[in-house]
Coordinates of N, CA and C and ligand atoms in Angstrom, one line a residue:
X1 N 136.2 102.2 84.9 CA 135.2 103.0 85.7 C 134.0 103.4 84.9
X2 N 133.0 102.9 85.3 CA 131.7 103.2 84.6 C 131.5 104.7 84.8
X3 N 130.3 105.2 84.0 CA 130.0 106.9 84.2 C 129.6 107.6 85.3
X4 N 128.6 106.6 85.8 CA 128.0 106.8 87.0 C 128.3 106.6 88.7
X5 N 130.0 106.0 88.4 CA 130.5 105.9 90.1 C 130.7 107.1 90.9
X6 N 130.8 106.8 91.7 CA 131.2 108.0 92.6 C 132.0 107.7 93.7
X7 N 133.1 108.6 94.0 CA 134.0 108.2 95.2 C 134.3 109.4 95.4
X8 N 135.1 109.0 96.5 CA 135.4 109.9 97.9 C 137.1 109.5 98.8
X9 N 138.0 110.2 98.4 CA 139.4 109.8 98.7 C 139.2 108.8 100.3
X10 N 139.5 107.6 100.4 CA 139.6 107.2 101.8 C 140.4 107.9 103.1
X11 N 141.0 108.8 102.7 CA 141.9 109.3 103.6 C 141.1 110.7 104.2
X12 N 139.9 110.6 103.4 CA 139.4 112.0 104.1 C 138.1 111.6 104.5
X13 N 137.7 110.0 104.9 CA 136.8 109.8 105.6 C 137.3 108.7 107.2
X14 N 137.7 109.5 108.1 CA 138.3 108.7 109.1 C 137.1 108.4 110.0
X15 N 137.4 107.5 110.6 CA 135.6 106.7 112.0 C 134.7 108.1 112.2
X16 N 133.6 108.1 112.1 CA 132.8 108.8 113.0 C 132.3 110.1 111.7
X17 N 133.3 109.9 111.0 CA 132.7 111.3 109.7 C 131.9 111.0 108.5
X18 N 131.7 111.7 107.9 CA 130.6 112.0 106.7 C 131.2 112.5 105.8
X19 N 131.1 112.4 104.1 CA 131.2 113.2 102.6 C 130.3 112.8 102.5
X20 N 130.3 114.3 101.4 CA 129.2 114.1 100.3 C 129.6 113.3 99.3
X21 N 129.1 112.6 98.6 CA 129.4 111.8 97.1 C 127.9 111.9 96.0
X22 N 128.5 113.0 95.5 CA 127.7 112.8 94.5 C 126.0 113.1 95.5
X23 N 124.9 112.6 95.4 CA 123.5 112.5 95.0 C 123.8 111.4 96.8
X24 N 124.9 111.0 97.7 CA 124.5 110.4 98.5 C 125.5 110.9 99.8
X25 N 125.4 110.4 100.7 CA 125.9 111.1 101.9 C 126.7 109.3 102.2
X26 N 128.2 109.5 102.3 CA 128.6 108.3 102.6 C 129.6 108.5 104.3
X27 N 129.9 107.5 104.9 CA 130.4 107.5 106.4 C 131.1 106.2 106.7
X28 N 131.7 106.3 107.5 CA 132.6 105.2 108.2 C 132.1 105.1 109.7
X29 N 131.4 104.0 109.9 CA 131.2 103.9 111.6 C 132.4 102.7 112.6
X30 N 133.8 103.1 113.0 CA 134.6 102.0 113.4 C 135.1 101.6 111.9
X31 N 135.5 101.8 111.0 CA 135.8 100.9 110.1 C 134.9 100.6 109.0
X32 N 133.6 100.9 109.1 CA 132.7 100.2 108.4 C 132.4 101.1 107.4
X33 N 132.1 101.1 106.2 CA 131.5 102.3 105.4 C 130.5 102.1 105.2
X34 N 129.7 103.1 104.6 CA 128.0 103.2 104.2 C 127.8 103.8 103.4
X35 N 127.5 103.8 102.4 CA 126.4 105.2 101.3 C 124.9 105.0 101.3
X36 N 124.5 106.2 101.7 CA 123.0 106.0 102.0 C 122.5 106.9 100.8
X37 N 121.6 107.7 100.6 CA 120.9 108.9 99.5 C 120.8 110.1 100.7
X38 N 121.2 110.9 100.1 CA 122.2 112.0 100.8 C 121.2 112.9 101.2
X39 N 119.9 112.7 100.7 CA 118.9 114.0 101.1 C 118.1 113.5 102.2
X40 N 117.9 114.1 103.6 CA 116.6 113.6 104.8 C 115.6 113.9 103.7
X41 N 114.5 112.8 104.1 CA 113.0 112.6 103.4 C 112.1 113.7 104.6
X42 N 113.0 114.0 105.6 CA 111.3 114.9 105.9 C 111.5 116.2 105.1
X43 N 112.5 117.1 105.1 CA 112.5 118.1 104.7 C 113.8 118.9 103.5
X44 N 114.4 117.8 103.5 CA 115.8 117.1 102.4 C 116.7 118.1 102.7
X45 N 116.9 118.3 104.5 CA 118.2 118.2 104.9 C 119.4 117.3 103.9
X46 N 120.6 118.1 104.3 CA 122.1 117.6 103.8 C 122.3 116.6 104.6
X47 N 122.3 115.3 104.6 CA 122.8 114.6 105.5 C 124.4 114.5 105.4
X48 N 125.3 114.9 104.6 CA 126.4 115.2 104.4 C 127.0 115.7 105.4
X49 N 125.9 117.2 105.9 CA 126.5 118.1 107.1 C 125.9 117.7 108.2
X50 N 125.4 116.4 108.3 CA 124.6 115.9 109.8 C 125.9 115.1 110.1
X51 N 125.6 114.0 111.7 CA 126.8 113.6 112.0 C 126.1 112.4 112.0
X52 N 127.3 111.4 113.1 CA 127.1 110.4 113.7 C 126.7 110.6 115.2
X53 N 125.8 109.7 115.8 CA 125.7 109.5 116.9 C 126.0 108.3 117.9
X54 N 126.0 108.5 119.4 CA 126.9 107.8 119.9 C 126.1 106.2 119.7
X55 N 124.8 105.7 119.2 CA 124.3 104.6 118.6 C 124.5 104.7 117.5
X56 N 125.4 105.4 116.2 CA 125.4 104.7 115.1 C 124.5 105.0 114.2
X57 N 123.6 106.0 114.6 CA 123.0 106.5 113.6 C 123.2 107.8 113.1
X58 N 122.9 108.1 111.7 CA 122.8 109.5 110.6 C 122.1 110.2 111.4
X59 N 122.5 111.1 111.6 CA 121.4 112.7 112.0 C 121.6 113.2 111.6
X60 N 120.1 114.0 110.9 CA 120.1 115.2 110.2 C 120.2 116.5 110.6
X61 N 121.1 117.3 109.9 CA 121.2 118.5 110.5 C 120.8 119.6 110.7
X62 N 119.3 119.2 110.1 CA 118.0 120.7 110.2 C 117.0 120.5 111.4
X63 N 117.0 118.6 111.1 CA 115.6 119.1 112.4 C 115.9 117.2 113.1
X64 N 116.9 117.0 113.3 CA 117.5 116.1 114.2 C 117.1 114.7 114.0
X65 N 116.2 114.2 112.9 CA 115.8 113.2 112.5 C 117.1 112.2 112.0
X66 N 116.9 110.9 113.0 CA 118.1 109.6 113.2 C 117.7 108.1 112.1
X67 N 118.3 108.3 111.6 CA 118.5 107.3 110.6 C 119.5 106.1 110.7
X68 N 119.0 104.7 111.0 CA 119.4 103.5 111.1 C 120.4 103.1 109.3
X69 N 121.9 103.1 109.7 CA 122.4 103.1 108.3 C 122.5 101.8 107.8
X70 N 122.2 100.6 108.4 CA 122.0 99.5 107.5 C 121.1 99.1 106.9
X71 N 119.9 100.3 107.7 CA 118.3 99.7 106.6 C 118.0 101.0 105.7
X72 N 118.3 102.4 106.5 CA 118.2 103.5 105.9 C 116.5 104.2 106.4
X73 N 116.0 103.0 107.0 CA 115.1 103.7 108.0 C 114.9 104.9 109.1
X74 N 114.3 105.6 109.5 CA 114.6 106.5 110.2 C 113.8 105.8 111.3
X75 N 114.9 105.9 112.6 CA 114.7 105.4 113.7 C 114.5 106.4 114.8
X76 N 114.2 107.7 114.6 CA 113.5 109.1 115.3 C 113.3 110.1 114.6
X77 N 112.0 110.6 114.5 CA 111.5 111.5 113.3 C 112.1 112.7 113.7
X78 N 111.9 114.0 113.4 CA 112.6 114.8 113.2 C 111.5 115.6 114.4
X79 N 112.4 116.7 115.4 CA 112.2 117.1 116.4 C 111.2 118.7 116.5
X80 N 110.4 117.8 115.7 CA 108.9 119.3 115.6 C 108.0 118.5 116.2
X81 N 106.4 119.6 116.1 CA 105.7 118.8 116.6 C 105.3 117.6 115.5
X82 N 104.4 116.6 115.6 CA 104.0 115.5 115.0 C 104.8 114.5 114.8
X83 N 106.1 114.7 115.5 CA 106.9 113.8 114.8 C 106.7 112.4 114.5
X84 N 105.6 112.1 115.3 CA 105.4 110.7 115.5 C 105.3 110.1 113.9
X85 N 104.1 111.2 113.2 CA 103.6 111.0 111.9 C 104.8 111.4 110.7
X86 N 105.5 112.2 110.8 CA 106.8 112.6 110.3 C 107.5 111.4 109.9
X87 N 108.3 110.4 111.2 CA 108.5 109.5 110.9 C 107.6 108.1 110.0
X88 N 106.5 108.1 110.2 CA 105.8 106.8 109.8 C 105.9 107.4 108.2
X89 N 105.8 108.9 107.8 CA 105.8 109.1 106.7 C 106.8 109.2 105.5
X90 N 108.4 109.3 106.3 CA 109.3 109.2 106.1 C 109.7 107.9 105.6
X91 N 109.1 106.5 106.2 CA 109.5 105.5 106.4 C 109.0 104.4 105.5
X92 N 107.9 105.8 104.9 CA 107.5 104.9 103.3 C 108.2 104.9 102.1
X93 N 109.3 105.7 102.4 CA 110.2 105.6 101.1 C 111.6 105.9 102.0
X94 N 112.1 104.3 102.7 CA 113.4 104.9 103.1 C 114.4 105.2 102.7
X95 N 115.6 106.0 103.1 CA 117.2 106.4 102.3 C 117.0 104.8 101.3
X96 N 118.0 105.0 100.6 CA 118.0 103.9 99.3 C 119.9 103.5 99.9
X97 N 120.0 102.1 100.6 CA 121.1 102.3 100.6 C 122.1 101.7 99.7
X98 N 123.1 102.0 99.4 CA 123.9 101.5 97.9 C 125.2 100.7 98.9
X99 N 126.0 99.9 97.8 CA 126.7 99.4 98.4 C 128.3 100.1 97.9
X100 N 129.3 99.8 98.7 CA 130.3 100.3 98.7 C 131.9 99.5 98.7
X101 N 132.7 100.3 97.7 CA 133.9 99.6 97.6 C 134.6 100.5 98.0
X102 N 136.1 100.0 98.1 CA 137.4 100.4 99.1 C 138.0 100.0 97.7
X103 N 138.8 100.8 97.1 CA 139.8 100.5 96.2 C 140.7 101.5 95.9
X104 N 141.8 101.7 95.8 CA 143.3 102.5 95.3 C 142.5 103.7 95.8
X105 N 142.7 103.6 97.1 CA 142.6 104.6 98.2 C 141.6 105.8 98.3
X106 N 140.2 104.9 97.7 CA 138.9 105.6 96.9 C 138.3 105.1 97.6
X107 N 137.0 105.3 98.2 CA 135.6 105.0 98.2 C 134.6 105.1 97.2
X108 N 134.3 103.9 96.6 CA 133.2 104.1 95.4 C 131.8 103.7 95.8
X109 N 131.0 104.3 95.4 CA 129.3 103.8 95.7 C 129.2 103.4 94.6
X110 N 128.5 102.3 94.8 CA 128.4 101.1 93.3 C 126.6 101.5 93.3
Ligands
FES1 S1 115.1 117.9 107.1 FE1 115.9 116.2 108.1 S2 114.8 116.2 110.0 FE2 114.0 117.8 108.9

């Protein structure tokens, strides 16, 4: 194990949930895992304590901004006024997303 891994017991991320790991917010959608960078870019919401929604995307849990988790783009800015610009400005530096292993009953972000 290198210094800088990070995991998350598999048994405490079942379909539809969220941990924190370290510096990123990781999830299971159906089976599938994800580690994205754990802070929203509008206002660096916990996306840890945001959920899933019924399309599969991150929501943040300060101001409802949806995040597409295979690109890490945000696919609805956050629910103030401007949001239009929120988003486009969000989307110049999207989540960073890392890739993920399944091993001796761990989730690691590589
Ligand atoms: S902090 Fe995430 S939408 Fe505002």
């Amino acid at each position: 194990m290198t210094e800088n891994q990070q995991t998350v017991p598999i048994d405490s991320l079942p379909p539809g949930t969220l941990a924190a790991c370290g510096d990123y917010v990781v999830g299971n959608i159906g089976g599938a895992y994800f580690a994205l960078d754990r802070w929203c870019r509008h206002r660096k919401g916990d996306l840890a304590e945001g959920s899933i929604d019924a399309q599969g995307c991150l929501v943040c849990p300060l101001h409802g901004a949806r995040y597409d988790v295979n690109t890490g783009q945000a696919v609805e800015g956050p629910r103030v006024p401007g949001k239009g610009l929120a988003k486009l400005m969000m989307n110049r530096r999207p989540l960073e997303r890392k890739a993920v292993e399944i091993r001796d009953g761990a989730l690691f972000v590589r």
